[in-house]
Amino acid sequence: MNQYQKTAGFDLPHIPSDDKLHRVLSSALKSRLGDDPISPEFMSNSYWDAAHFGLEKVKIFQDSSQQEQAEILRRCSSGLLEEAYFIEKAGVGYMAKMVLLAETTEERMLYALFSSDEVTHLAQISRFLPEKDLVGTDDPFLRFLADLVETQDKTVLLFVLQVVLEGWGLSHYRSLAKDCVNPQLAGIFEGFLQDESRHHGTGVTLFNQMSVSQTSRATIIETLALFLQMVRVGPQSVVAAIEQVKGHLSPQQKLNIFQELDTETHSGIRLNLLRSLMRGEEAGIIVQELEDRGAFQPFPAEKCV
């Protein structure tokens, strides 16, 4: 396993399905997941429609055959599911790490409970993945997350992961639940919200009780600048899914897609949400530095190509 991904656990292998440990885990999860399997009629290649990705506005998608459209949607949907899987997988390791970094008994108890939440979420998402044994990822955001959870600076972890990313995740999961065309999966994402709200709120409470050192503040600013850059460049994964199905796209074709997706508005809304999560005196200093760098300014379509 790559050591830098040790906490996230992205490279952790899976045990065979007939391993006795599977039976123990299934029994332990039964009280949380219930006995009902995923109904076959609810399994699908695409759990979100074209409107969720903005594809109803994209000419190259609309001009594609029905089979090509279905494959583009399948790839976009799989990307969302796999991202959620790896985020929850990282969450298990992160919460376990925070158990060890806890400074009071109550804080340790909370993070142990939060780790259990993440295990439940991971198990729920896994039931919908066509590939059950995902190991490793080259996704830039997930690699960023894997690097982030390795830091030993608790202040950085609390602010970036729990205040900003978990706050952003609440909006993301709410959108996934609202737009999901699969009733069972939509219900699962809806069920995540209360847990994630508790995780986010705890991060806000603990961060506000801290004195932030100059070193921690500088690390937070550099880390968030890197993350915000990924948001500023627009829905790259949607364009990649189109290219994987349609074949090589010229720069002009990509520019047309980003323009049709209204990438500047799309990214601007997300960047404004992220900025709104950074509240308080210490957060204000961080926001000002990021604003001075232009980190909350979305890129126009031509810079996203």
mmCIF file of C-alpha atoms in Angstrom:
data_model
loop_
_atom_site.group_PDB
_atom_site.id
_atom_site.type_symbol
_atom_site.label_atom_id
_atom_site.label_comp_id
_atom_site.label_asym_id
_atom_site.label_seq_id
_atom_site.Cartn_x
_atom_site.Cartn_y
_atom_site.Cartn_z
ATOM 1 C CA MET A 1 0.000 0.000 0.000
ATOM 2 C CA ASN A 2 1.216 3.532 -0.721
ATOM 3 C CA GLN A 3 2.138 4.942 2.651
ATOM 4 C CA TYR A 4 0.793 8.380 1.797
ATOM 5 C CA GLN A 5 -2.631 6.794 1.382
ATOM 6 C CA LYS A 6 -2.451 4.751 4.577
ATOM 7 C CA THR A 7 -5.135 6.699 6.470
ATOM 8 C CA ALA A 8 -7.493 7.022 3.490
ATOM 9 C CA GLY A 9 -7.070 3.311 2.813
ATOM 10 C CA PHE A 10 -7.678 3.639 -0.926
ATOM 11 C CA ASP A 11 -5.188 0.862 -1.646
ATOM 12 C CA LEU A 12 -6.397 -1.509 1.060
ATOM 13 C CA PRO A 13 -7.131 -4.922 -0.495
ATOM 14 C CA HIS A 14 -10.494 -6.684 -0.135
ATOM 15 C CA ILE A 15 -10.836 -10.156 1.350
ATOM 16 C CA PRO A 16 -12.496 -12.955 -0.681
ATOM 17 C CA SER A 17 -16.302 -13.082 -0.433
ATOM 18 C CA ASP A 18 -16.179 -16.473 1.289
ATOM 19 C CA ASP A 19 -13.803 -15.297 4.029
ATOM 20 C CA LYS A 20 -15.187 -15.814 7.547
ATOM 21 C CA LEU A 21 -14.519 -12.168 8.342
ATOM 22 C CA HIS A 22 -17.204 -11.222 5.808
ATOM 23 C CA ARG A 23 -19.819 -13.093 7.844
ATOM 24 C CA VAL A 24 -18.744 -11.318 11.036
ATOM 25 C CA LEU A 25 -18.885 -7.916 9.311
ATOM 26 C CA SER A 26 -22.276 -8.650 7.735
ATOM 27 C CA SER A 27 -23.668 -9.632 11.107
ATOM 28 C CA ALA A 28 -22.308 -6.487 12.739
ATOM 29 C CA LEU A 29 -23.776 -4.287 9.996
ATOM 30 C CA LYS A 30 -27.187 -5.981 9.959
ATOM 31 C CA SER A 31 -28.684 -3.743 12.666
ATOM 32 C CA ARG A 32 -27.721 -0.656 10.637
ATOM 33 C CA LEU A 33 -28.394 -1.847 7.093
ATOM 34 C CA GLY A 34 -31.307 -4.210 7.667
ATOM 35 C CA ASP A 35 -31.855 -7.450 5.780
ATOM 36 C CA ASP A 36 -33.384 -6.055 2.594
ATOM 37 C CA PRO A 37 -31.174 -6.538 -0.467
ATOM 38 C CA ILE A 38 -31.098 -3.981 -3.232
ATOM 39 C CA SER A 39 -34.115 -4.777 -5.402
ATOM 40 C CA PRO A 40 -33.015 -5.879 -8.912
ATOM 41 C CA GLU A 41 -35.500 -3.505 -10.499
ATOM 42 C CA PHE A 42 -33.781 -0.639 -8.727
ATOM 43 C CA MET A 43 -30.309 -1.506 -10.040
ATOM 44 C CA SER A 44 -29.314 0.692 -12.940
ATOM 45 C CA ASN A 45 -26.434 1.806 -15.124
ATOM 46 C CA SER A 46 -27.329 5.444 -14.546
ATOM 47 C CA TYR A 47 -28.689 6.849 -11.318
ATOM 48 C CA TRP A 48 -28.868 10.495 -12.425
ATOM 49 C CA ASP A 49 -30.357 11.915 -15.607
ATOM 50 C CA ALA A 50 -28.887 14.312 -18.148
ATOM 51 C CA ALA A 51 -30.264 17.367 -16.350
ATOM 52 C CA HIS A 52 -28.234 16.644 -13.208
ATOM 53 C CA PHE A 53 -25.016 16.990 -15.218
ATOM 54 C CA GLY A 54 -26.266 19.832 -17.430
ATOM 55 C CA LEU A 55 -26.065 17.564 -20.465
ATOM 56 C CA GLU A 56 -29.479 18.561 -21.774
ATOM 57 C CA LYS A 57 -27.790 21.825 -22.854
ATOM 58 C CA VAL A 58 -24.831 20.162 -24.613
ATOM 59 C CA LYS A 59 -25.271 19.790 -28.386
ATOM 60 C CA ILE A 60 -22.773 16.967 -28.893
ATOM 61 C CA PHE A 61 -24.627 14.946 -26.260
ATOM 62 C CA GLN A 62 -28.062 15.704 -27.700
ATOM 63 C CA ASP A 63 -26.855 14.778 -31.196
ATOM 64 C CA SER A 64 -25.469 11.445 -29.968
ATOM 65 C CA SER A 65 -27.219 8.123 -30.451
ATOM 66 C CA GLN A 66 -29.371 6.776 -27.648
ATOM 67 C CA GLN A 67 -26.704 4.169 -26.899
ATOM 68 C CA GLU A 68 -23.963 6.807 -26.690
ATOM 69 C CA GLN A 69 -26.079 9.007 -24.424
ATOM 70 C CA ALA A 70 -26.715 6.064 -22.116
ATOM 71 C CA GLU A 71 -22.995 5.274 -21.949
ATOM 72 C CA ILE A 72 -22.066 8.901 -21.179
ATOM 73 C CA LEU A 73 -24.650 8.973 -18.392
ATOM 74 C CA ARG A 74 -23.403 5.625 -17.089
ATOM 75 C CA ARG A 75 -19.855 6.962 -16.893
ATOM 76 C CA CYS A 76 -20.962 10.188 -15.186
ATOM 77 C CA SER A 77 -23.081 8.262 -12.668
ATOM 78 C CA SER A 78 -20.321 5.735 -11.972
ATOM 79 C CA GLY A 79 -17.958 8.610 -11.332
ATOM 80 C CA LEU A 80 -20.282 10.051 -8.672
ATOM 81 C CA LEU A 81 -20.777 6.673 -6.984
ATOM 82 C CA GLU A 82 -17.072 5.847 -6.976
ATOM 83 C CA GLU A 83 -16.232 9.289 -5.607
ATOM 84 C CA ALA A 84 -18.754 8.811 -2.772
ATOM 85 C CA TYR A 85 -17.316 5.338 -2.080
ATOM 86 C CA PHE A 86 -13.752 6.636 -1.748
ATOM 87 C CA ILE A 87 -14.815 9.682 0.295
ATOM 88 C CA GLU A 88 -16.582 7.456 2.805
ATOM 89 C CA LYS A 89 -13.641 5.057 2.792
ATOM 90 C CA ALA A 90 -11.321 7.939 3.641
ATOM 91 C CA GLY A 91 -13.831 9.029 6.277
ATOM 92 C CA VAL A 92 -13.457 5.734 8.149
ATOM 93 C CA GLY A 93 -9.702 6.243 8.405
ATOM 94 C CA TYR A 94 -9.983 9.941 9.183
ATOM 95 C CA MET A 95 -12.406 9.448 12.063
ATOM 96 C CA ALA A 96 -10.230 6.650 13.474
ATOM 97 C CA LYS A 97 -7.249 9.009 13.314
ATOM 98 C CA MET A 98 -9.223 11.724 15.128
ATOM 99 C CA VAL A 99 -10.012 9.226 17.896
ATOM 100 C CA LEU A 100 -6.270 9.112 18.580
ATOM 101 C CA LEU A 101 -5.894 12.906 18.320
ATOM 102 C CA ALA A 102 -8.826 13.568 20.702
ATOM 103 C CA GLU A 103 -8.024 15.699 23.748
ATOM 104 C CA THR A 104 -11.018 14.768 25.926
ATOM 105 C CA THR A 105 -12.958 11.597 26.639
ATOM 106 C CA GLU A 106 -16.094 13.034 25.053
ATOM 107 C CA GLU A 107 -14.242 14.022 21.883
ATOM 108 C CA ARG A 108 -12.812 10.510 21.596
ATOM 109 C CA MET A 109 -16.286 9.011 22.068
ATOM 110 C CA LEU A 110 -17.756 11.286 19.389
ATOM 111 C CA TYR A 111 -15.136 10.384 16.802
ATOM 112 C CA ALA A 112 -15.529 6.674 17.516
ATOM 113 C CA LEU A 113 -19.260 7.084 16.813
ATOM 114 C CA PHE A 114 -18.492 9.108 13.671
ATOM 115 C CA SER A 115 -16.226 6.339 12.395
ATOM 116 C CA SER A 116 -19.169 3.957 12.742
ATOM 117 C CA ASP A 117 -21.287 6.375 10.671
ATOM 118 C CA GLU A 118 -18.698 6.317 7.895
ATOM 119 C CA VAL A 119 -18.530 2.502 7.944
ATOM 120 C CA THR A 120 -22.304 2.369 7.495
ATOM 121 C CA HIS A 121 -22.195 4.881 4.622
ATOM 122 C CA LEU A 122 -19.398 2.926 2.952
ATOM 123 C CA ALA A 123 -21.346 -0.334 3.188
ATOM 124 C CA GLN A 124 -24.495 1.307 1.815
ATOM 125 C CA ILE A 125 -22.730 2.848 -1.183
ATOM 126 C CA SER A 126 -20.871 -0.393 -1.903
ATOM 127 C CA ARG A 127 -24.141 -2.217 -2.532
ATOM 128 C CA PHE A 128 -24.777 -0.059 -5.612
ATOM 129 C CA LEU A 129 -21.329 -0.272 -7.166
ATOM 130 C CA PRO A 130 -21.094 -2.591 -10.181
ATOM 131 C CA GLU A 131 -17.468 -3.254 -9.230
ATOM 132 C CA LYS A 132 -17.552 -4.295 -5.583
ATOM 133 C CA ASP A 133 -13.816 -4.384 -4.893
ATOM 134 C CA LEU A 134 -12.539 -0.946 -5.881
ATOM 135 C CA VAL A 135 -8.876 -0.491 -5.011
ATOM 136 C CA GLY A 136 -6.926 2.680 -5.761
ATOM 137 C CA THR A 137 -7.828 5.770 -7.781
ATOM 138 C CA ASP A 138 -6.093 8.344 -9.964
ATOM 139 C CA ASP A 139 -8.791 10.986 -9.477
ATOM 140 C CA PRO A 140 -7.051 14.314 -8.646
ATOM 141 C CA PHE A 141 -9.539 15.301 -5.932
ATOM 142 C CA LEU A 142 -9.363 11.907 -4.232
ATOM 143 C CA ARG A 143 -5.563 11.932 -4.339
ATOM 144 C CA PHE A 144 -5.710 15.406 -2.781
ATOM 145 C CA LEU A 145 -7.970 13.990 -0.060
ATOM 146 C CA ALA A 146 -5.624 11.052 0.540
ATOM 147 C CA ASP A 147 -2.697 13.437 0.989
ATOM 148 C CA LEU A 148 -4.702 15.724 3.259
ATOM 149 C CA VAL A 149 -5.762 13.077 5.782
ATOM 150 C CA GLU A 150 -2.109 12.136 6.369
ATOM 151 C CA THR A 151 -1.303 15.487 8.017
ATOM 152 C CA GLN A 152 -0.687 15.462 11.749
ATOM 153 C CA ASP A 153 -1.824 19.075 12.185
ATOM 154 C CA LYS A 154 -5.209 18.776 13.875
ATOM 155 C CA THR A 155 -6.085 22.402 13.143
ATOM 156 C CA VAL A 156 -5.636 21.824 9.407
ATOM 157 C CA LEU A 157 -7.670 18.615 9.539
ATOM 158 C CA LEU A 158 -10.547 20.237 11.402
ATOM 159 C CA PHE A 159 -10.827 23.308 9.215
ATOM 160 C CA VAL A 160 -10.197 21.876 5.770
ATOM 161 C CA LEU A 161 -11.879 18.498 6.196
ATOM 162 C CA GLN A 162 -14.689 19.029 8.680
ATOM 163 C CA VAL A 163 -15.523 22.709 8.348
ATOM 164 C CA VAL A 164 -15.044 23.156 4.596
ATOM 165 C CA LEU A 165 -15.177 19.762 2.867
ATOM 166 C CA GLU A 166 -17.868 18.184 5.071
ATOM 167 C CA GLY A 167 -19.904 21.380 4.833
ATOM 168 C CA TRP A 168 -19.583 21.268 1.064
ATOM 169 C CA GLY A 169 -20.380 17.548 1.157
ATOM 170 C CA LEU A 170 -23.716 18.279 2.807
ATOM 171 C CA SER A 171 -24.781 20.356 -0.186
ATOM 172 C CA HIS A 172 -23.376 17.754 -2.581
ATOM 173 C CA TYR A 173 -25.208 14.813 -0.981
ATOM 174 C CA ARG A 174 -28.417 16.831 -0.774
ATOM 175 C CA SER A 175 -28.184 17.447 -4.526
ATOM 176 C CA LEU A 176 -27.438 13.770 -5.217
ATOM 177 C CA ALA A 177 -30.463 12.705 -3.150
ATOM 178 C CA LYS A 178 -32.787 15.246 -4.792
ATOM 179 C CA ASP A 179 -31.842 14.364 -8.374
ATOM 180 C CA CYS A 180 -31.331 10.604 -8.031
ATOM 181 C CA VAL A 181 -33.776 8.601 -10.143
ATOM 182 C CA ASN A 182 -33.328 5.498 -7.967
ATOM 183 C CA PRO A 183 -35.595 5.626 -4.862
ATOM 184 C CA GLN A 184 -33.386 3.352 -2.747
ATOM 185 C CA LEU A 185 -30.157 5.170 -3.515
ATOM 186 C CA ALA A 186 -31.843 8.569 -3.096
ATOM 187 C CA GLY A 187 -32.989 7.470 0.362
ATOM 188 C CA ILE A 188 -29.451 6.433 1.280
ATOM 189 C CA PHE A 189 -27.991 9.813 0.339
ATOM 190 C CA GLU A 190 -30.815 11.537 2.210
ATOM 191 C CA GLY A 191 -29.939 9.415 5.229
ATOM 192 C CA PHE A 192 -26.333 10.598 5.123
ATOM 193 C CA LEU A 193 -27.308 14.202 5.785
ATOM 194 C CA GLN A 194 -27.974 14.041 9.527
ATOM 195 C CA ASP A 195 -24.691 12.229 10.175
ATOM 196 C CA GLU A 196 -22.665 14.559 7.964
ATOM 197 C CA SER A 197 -24.275 17.607 9.585
ATOM 198 C CA ARG A 198 -23.160 16.321 12.987
ATOM 199 C CA HIS A 199 -19.617 15.723 11.717
ATOM 200 C CA HIS A 200 -19.468 19.212 10.197
ATOM 201 C CA GLY A 201 -20.908 20.885 13.300
ATOM 202 C CA THR A 202 -18.374 19.168 15.544
ATOM 203 C CA GLY A 203 -15.548 20.411 13.335
ATOM 204 C CA VAL A 204 -16.864 23.981 13.534
ATOM 205 C CA THR A 205 -17.182 23.791 17.333
ATOM 206 C CA LEU A 206 -13.694 22.370 17.897
ATOM 207 C CA PHE A 207 -12.002 24.719 15.413
ATOM 208 C CA ASN A 208 -13.593 27.763 17.032
ATOM 209 C CA GLN A 209 -12.095 26.719 20.376
ATOM 210 C CA MET A 210 -8.570 26.633 18.928
ATOM 211 C CA SER A 211 -5.816 29.163 18.653
ATOM 212 C CA VAL A 212 -4.524 28.933 15.082
ATOM 213 C CA SER A 213 -0.761 29.185 14.655
ATOM 214 C CA GLN A 214 0.803 30.998 11.716
ATOM 215 C CA THR A 215 2.146 27.682 10.429
ATOM 216 C CA SER A 216 -1.281 26.039 10.529
ATOM 217 C CA ARG A 217 -2.919 29.044 8.899
ATOM 218 C CA ALA A 218 -0.372 29.038 6.080
ATOM 219 C CA THR A 219 -0.918 25.312 5.500
ATOM 220 C CA ILE A 220 -4.707 25.766 5.475
ATOM 221 C CA ILE A 221 -4.432 28.557 2.904
ATOM 222 C CA GLU A 222 -2.139 26.564 0.595
ATOM 223 C CA THR A 223 -4.300 23.443 0.924
ATOM 224 C CA LEU A 224 -7.540 25.293 0.196
ATOM 225 C CA ALA A 225 -5.985 27.173 -2.708
ATOM 226 C CA LEU A 226 -5.184 23.802 -4.288
ATOM 227 C CA PHE A 227 -8.699 22.494 -3.679
ATOM 228 C CA LEU A 228 -10.393 25.659 -4.940
ATOM 229 C CA GLN A 229 -8.324 25.440 -8.118
ATOM 230 C CA MET A 230 -10.002 22.099 -8.841
ATOM 231 C CA VAL A 231 -13.414 23.742 -8.465
ATOM 232 C CA ARG A 232 -12.485 26.750 -10.595
ATOM 233 C CA VAL A 233 -11.750 24.626 -13.681
ATOM 234 C CA GLY A 234 -15.355 23.468 -13.994
ATOM 235 C CA PRO A 235 -16.980 20.060 -14.574
ATOM 236 C CA GLN A 236 -13.951 18.350 -16.102
ATOM 237 C CA SER A 237 -15.306 14.872 -15.357
ATOM 238 C CA VAL A 238 -18.407 15.457 -17.497
ATOM 239 C CA VAL A 239 -16.299 16.572 -20.456
ATOM 240 C CA ALA A 240 -13.998 13.561 -19.922
ATOM 241 C CA ALA A 241 -16.984 11.194 -19.965
ATOM 242 C CA ILE A 242 -18.139 12.655 -23.285
ATOM 243 C CA GLU A 243 -14.664 12.280 -24.770
ATOM 244 C CA GLN A 244 -14.359 8.680 -23.570
ATOM 245 C CA VAL A 245 -17.508 7.803 -25.506
ATOM 246 C CA LYS A 246 -17.263 10.104 -28.525
ATOM 247 C CA GLY A 247 -13.523 9.877 -29.040
ATOM 248 C CA HIS A 248 -10.959 12.669 -29.180
ATOM 249 C CA LEU A 249 -12.437 16.157 -28.806
ATOM 250 C CA SER A 250 -10.716 19.182 -30.334
ATOM 251 C CA PRO A 251 -10.023 22.236 -28.136
ATOM 252 C CA GLN A 252 -12.891 24.030 -29.911
ATOM 253 C CA GLN A 253 -15.289 21.173 -29.187
ATOM 254 C CA LYS A 254 -14.284 21.195 -25.508
ATOM 255 C CA LEU A 255 -14.701 24.964 -25.400
ATOM 256 C CA ASN A 256 -18.217 24.613 -26.845
ATOM 257 C CA ILE A 257 -19.113 22.027 -24.187
ATOM 258 C CA PHE A 258 -17.811 24.171 -21.320
ATOM 259 C CA GLN A 259 -19.731 27.151 -22.699
ATOM 260 C CA GLU A 260 -22.929 25.094 -23.047
ATOM 261 C CA LEU A 261 -22.460 23.822 -19.479
ATOM 262 C CA ASP A 262 -22.151 27.481 -18.393
ATOM 263 C CA THR A 263 -19.052 26.467 -16.472
ATOM 264 C CA GLU A 264 -18.310 29.920 -15.044
ATOM 265 C CA THR A 265 -21.729 30.131 -13.379
ATOM 266 C CA HIS A 266 -21.595 26.469 -12.309
ATOM 267 C CA SER A 267 -18.201 26.891 -10.636
ATOM 268 C CA GLY A 268 -19.074 30.317 -9.231
ATOM 269 C CA ILE A 269 -22.028 28.914 -7.288
ATOM 270 C CA ARG A 270 -19.847 26.205 -5.755
ATOM 271 C CA LEU A 271 -17.057 28.646 -4.904
ATOM 272 C CA ASN A 272 -19.508 31.013 -3.200
ATOM 273 C CA LEU A 273 -20.840 28.111 -1.136
ATOM 274 C CA LEU A 274 -17.324 27.149 -0.077
ATOM 275 C CA ARG A 275 -16.527 30.716 0.924
ATOM 276 C CA SER A 276 -19.748 30.921 2.976
ATOM 277 C CA LEU A 277 -18.619 27.920 5.042
ATOM 278 C CA MET A 278 -15.539 29.803 6.269
ATOM 279 C CA ARG A 279 -16.971 31.875 9.098
ATOM 280 C CA GLY A 280 -15.451 33.350 12.252
ATOM 281 C CA GLU A 281 -12.469 35.557 13.063
ATOM 282 C CA GLU A 282 -9.761 33.046 12.158
ATOM 283 C CA ALA A 283 -11.629 31.942 9.054
ATOM 284 C CA GLY A 284 -11.952 35.567 7.973
ATOM 285 C CA ILE A 285 -8.178 35.917 7.769
ATOM 286 C CA ILE A 286 -7.995 32.777 5.660
ATOM 287 C CA VAL A 287 -10.777 33.943 3.336
ATOM 288 C CA GLN A 288 -9.102 37.330 2.840
ATOM 289 C CA GLU A 289 -5.824 35.710 1.811
ATOM 290 C CA LEU A 290 -7.608 33.383 -0.603
ATOM 291 C CA GLU A 291 -9.600 36.283 -2.057
ATOM 292 C CA ASP A 292 -6.387 38.260 -2.547
ATOM 293 C CA ARG A 293 -5.137 35.332 -4.623
ATOM 294 C CA GLY A 294 -8.334 35.241 -6.676
ATOM 295 C CA ALA A 295 -9.012 31.706 -5.452
ATOM 296 C CA PHE A 296 -12.796 32.230 -5.394
ATOM 297 C CA GLN A 297 -12.955 33.441 -9.001
ATOM 298 C CA PRO A 298 -14.216 30.763 -11.446
ATOM 299 C CA PHE A 299 -12.381 30.307 -14.712
ATOM 300 C CA PRO A 300 -14.118 31.281 -17.949
ATOM 301 C CA ALA A 301 -14.776 28.435 -20.373
ATOM 302 C CA GLU A 302 -11.639 29.078 -22.458
ATOM 303 C CA LYS A 303 -9.401 28.552 -19.399
ATOM 304 C CA CYS A 304 -11.083 25.238 -18.568
ATOM 305 C CA VAL A 305 -10.081 23.581 -21.843
#
